[in-house]
PDB file of C-alpha atoms in Angstrom:
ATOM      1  CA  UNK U  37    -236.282 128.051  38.466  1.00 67.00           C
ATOM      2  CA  UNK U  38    -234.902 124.775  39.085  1.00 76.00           C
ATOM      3  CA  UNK U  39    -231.009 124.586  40.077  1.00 81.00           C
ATOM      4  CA  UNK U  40    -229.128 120.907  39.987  1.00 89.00           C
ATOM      5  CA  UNK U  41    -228.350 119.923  43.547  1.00 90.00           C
ATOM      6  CA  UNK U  42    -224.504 120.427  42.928  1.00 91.00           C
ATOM      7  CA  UNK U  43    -225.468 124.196  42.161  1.00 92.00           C
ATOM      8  CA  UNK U  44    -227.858 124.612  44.533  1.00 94.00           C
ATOM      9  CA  UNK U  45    -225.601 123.450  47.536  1.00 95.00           C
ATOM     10  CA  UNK U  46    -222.861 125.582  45.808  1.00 95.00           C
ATOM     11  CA  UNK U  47    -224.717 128.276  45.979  1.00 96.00           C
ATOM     12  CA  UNK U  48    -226.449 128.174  49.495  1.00 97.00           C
ATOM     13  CA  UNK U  49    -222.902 127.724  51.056  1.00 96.00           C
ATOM     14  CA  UNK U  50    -221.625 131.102  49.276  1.00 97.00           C
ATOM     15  CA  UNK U  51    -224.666 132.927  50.174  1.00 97.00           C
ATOM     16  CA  UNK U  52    -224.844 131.908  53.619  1.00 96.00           C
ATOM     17  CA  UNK U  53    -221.260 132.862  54.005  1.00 96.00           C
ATOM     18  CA  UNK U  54    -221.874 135.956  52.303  1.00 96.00           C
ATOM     19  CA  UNK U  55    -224.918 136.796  54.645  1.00 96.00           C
ATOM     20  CA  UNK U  56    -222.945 136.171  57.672  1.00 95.00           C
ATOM     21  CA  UNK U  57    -220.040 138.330  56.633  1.00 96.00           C
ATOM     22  CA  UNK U  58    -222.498 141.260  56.159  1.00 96.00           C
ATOM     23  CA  UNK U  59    -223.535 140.690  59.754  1.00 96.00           C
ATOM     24  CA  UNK U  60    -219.985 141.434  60.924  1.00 96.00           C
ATOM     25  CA  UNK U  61    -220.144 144.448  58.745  1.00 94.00           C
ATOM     26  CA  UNK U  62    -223.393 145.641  59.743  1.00 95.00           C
ATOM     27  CA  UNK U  63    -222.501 144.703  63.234  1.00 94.00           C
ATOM     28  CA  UNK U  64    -219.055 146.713  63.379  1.00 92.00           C
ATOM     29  CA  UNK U  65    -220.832 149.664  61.787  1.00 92.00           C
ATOM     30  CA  UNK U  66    -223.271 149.727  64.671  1.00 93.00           C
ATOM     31  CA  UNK U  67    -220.437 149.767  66.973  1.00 93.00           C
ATOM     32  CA  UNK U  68    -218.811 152.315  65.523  1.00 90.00           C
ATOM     33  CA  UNK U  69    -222.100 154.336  65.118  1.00 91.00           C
ATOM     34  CA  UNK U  70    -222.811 154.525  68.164  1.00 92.00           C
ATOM     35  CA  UNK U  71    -220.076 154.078  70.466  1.00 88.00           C
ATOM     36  CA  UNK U  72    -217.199 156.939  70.940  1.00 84.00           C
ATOM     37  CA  UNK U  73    -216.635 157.336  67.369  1.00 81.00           C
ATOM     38  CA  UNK U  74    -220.496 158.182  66.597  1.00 88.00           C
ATOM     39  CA  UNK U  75    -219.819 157.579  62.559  1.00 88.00           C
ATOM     40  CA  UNK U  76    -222.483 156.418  60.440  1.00 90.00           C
ATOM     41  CA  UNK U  77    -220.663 155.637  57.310  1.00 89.00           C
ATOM     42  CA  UNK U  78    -220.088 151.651  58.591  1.00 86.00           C
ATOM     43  CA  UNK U  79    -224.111 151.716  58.853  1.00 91.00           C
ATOM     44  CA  UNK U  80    -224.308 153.420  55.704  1.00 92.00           C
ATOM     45  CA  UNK U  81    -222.338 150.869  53.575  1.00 93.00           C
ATOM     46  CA  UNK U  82    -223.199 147.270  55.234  1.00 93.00           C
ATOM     47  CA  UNK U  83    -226.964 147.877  56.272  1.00 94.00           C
ATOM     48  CA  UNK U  84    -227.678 147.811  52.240  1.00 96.00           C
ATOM     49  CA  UNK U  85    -225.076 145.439  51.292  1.00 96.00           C
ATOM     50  CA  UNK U  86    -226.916 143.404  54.557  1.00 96.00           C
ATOM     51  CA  UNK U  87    -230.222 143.719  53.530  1.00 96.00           C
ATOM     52  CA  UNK U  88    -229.228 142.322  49.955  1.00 97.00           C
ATOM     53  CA  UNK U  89    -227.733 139.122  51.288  1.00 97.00           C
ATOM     54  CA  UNK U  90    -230.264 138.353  53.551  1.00 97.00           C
ATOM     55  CA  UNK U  91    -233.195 139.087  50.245  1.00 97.00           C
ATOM     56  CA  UNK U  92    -230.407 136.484  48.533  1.00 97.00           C
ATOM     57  CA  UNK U  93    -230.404 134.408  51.137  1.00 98.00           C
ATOM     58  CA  UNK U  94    -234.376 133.671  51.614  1.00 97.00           C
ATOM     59  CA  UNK U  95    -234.271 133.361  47.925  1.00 97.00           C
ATOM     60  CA  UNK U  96    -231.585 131.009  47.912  1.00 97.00           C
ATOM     61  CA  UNK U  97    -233.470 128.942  50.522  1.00 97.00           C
ATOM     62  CA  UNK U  98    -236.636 128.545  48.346  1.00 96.00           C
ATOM     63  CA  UNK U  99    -234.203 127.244  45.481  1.00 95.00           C
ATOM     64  CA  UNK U 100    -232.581 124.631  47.840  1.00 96.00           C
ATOM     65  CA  UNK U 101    -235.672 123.340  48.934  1.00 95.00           C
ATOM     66  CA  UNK U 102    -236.915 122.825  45.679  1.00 93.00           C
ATOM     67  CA  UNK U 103    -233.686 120.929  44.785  1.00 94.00           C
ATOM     68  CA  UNK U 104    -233.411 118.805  47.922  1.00 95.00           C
ATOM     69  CA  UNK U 105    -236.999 118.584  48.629  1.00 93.00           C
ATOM     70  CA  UNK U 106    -236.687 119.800  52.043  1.00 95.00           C
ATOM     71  CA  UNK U 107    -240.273 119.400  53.930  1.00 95.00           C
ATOM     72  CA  UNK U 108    -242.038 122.862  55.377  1.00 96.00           C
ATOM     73  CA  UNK U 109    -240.409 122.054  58.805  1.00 97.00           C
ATOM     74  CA  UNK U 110    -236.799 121.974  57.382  1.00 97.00           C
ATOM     75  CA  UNK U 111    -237.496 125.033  55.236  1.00 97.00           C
ATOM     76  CA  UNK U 112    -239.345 127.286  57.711  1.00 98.00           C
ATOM     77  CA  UNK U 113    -236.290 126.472  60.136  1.00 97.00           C
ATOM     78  CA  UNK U 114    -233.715 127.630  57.394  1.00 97.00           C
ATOM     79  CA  UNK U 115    -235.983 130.852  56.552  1.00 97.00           C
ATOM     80  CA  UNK U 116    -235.854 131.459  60.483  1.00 97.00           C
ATOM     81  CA  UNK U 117    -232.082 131.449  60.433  1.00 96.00           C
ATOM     82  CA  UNK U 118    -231.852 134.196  58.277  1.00 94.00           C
ATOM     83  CA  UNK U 119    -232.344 136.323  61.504  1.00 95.00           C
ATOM     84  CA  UNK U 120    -230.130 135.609  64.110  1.00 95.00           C
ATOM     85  CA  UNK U 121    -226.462 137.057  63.016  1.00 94.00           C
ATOM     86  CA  UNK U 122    -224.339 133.355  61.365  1.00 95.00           C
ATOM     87  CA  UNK U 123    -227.221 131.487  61.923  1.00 96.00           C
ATOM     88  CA  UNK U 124    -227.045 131.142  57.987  1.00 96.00           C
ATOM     89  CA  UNK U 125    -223.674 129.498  58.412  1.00 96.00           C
ATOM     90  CA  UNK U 126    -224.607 127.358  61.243  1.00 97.00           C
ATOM     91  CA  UNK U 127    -227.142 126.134  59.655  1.00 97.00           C
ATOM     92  CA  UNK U 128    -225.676 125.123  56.273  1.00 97.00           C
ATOM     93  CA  UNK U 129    -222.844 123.388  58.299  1.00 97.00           C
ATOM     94  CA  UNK U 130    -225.250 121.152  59.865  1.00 97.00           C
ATOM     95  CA  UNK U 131    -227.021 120.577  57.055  1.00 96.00           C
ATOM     96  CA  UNK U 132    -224.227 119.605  55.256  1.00 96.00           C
ATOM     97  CA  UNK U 133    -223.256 116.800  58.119  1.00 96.00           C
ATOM     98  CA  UNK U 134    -226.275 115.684  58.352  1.00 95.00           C
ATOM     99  CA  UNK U 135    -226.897 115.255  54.469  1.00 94.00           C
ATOM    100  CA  UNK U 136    -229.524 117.360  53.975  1.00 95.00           C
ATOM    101  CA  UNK U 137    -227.939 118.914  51.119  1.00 95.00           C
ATOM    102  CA  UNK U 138    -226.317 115.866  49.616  1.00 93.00           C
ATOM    103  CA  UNK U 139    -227.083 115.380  45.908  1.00 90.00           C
ATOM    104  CA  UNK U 140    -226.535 111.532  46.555  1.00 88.00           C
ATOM    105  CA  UNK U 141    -229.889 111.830  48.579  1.00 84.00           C
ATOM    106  CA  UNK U 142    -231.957 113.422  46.442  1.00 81.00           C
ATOM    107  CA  UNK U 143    -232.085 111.216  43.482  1.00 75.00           C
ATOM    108  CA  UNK U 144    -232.001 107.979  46.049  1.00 75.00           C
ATOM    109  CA  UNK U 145    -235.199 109.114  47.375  1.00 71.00           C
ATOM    110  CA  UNK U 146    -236.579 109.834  43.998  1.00 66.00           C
ATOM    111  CA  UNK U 147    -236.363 105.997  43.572  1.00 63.00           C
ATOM    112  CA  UNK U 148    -236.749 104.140  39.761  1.00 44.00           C
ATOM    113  CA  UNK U 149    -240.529 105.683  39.789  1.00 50.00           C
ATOM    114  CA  UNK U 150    -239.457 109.176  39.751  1.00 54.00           C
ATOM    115  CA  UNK U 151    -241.266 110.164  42.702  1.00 53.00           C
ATOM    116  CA  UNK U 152    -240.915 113.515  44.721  1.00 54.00           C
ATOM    117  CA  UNK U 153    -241.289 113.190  48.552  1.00 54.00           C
ATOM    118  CA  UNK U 154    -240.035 115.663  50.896  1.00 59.00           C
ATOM    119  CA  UNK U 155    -236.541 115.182  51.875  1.00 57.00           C
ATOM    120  CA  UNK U 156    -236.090 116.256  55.601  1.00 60.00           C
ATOM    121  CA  UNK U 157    -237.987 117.267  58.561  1.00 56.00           C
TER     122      UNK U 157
END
C-alpha cells in the first residue's frame, strides 16, 4: 500500500503522537504498579493499548518511507525510535524541520523522468 505524501505525513504525526501518549500511560501505570499503591490495572490497560501503537507505529514507518523514499539509514533510525519513550515524537519533529517529510521534496527529486532515488540519509 502506497499512501500520498500529504497522508502519509498526516498520518506518521498522529501515530507518533499517539505512541508517545501510550508511553505516559504505560509509564504512569508502572509507577503506580509498583510504587505504594501496588495496582496493576494502569499496566493492565496501557501495556496493550502500548503495544498497539508501537505495532502502528513500525507500520506507519514502512508506509512513510515508501512515500518519501527515505534511504535504509533514515528508516532504520526511525524504526529505532520506536523504543526509547517520545522518541517517536522527537523524531517526526525533526523530520519535519528538516524536510524529510515534505511532499514538495518528493516529487522534486522524482524529476521530469520519473525516477525513484532515496530521499534522505
Amino acid at each position: 500500500m502506497r499512501l500520498r505524501p500529504t497522508s502519509a505525513r498526516a498520518l506518521f504525526r498522529a501515530i507518533a503522537v499517539i505512541e508517545a501518549l501510550t508511553w505516559v500511560g504505560l509509564i504512569t501505570g508502572m509507577v503506580l504498579k509498583y510504587g505504594p499503591a501496588q495496582n496493576e490495572s494502569g499496566v493492565h490497560l496501557f501495556g496493550p493499548l502500548h503495544g498497539g501503537a508501537f505495532l502502528a507505529y513500525l507500520a506507519c514507518v514502512l508506509l512513510v518511507r515508501s512515500a518519501f523514499r527515505w534511504g535504509r539509514g533514515l528508516t532504520l533510525l526511525a524504526l529505532v525510535c520506536s523504543v526509547p519513550p517520545f522518541a517517536s515524537v522527537v523524531l517526526e519533529l525533526w523530520a519535519e524541520r528538516t524536510g524529510r517529510l515534505d511532499p514538495a521534496r518528493v516529487r522534486a527529486a522524482a524529476g521530469a523522468d520519473g525516477a525513484r532515488e532515496p530521499i534522505g540519509a
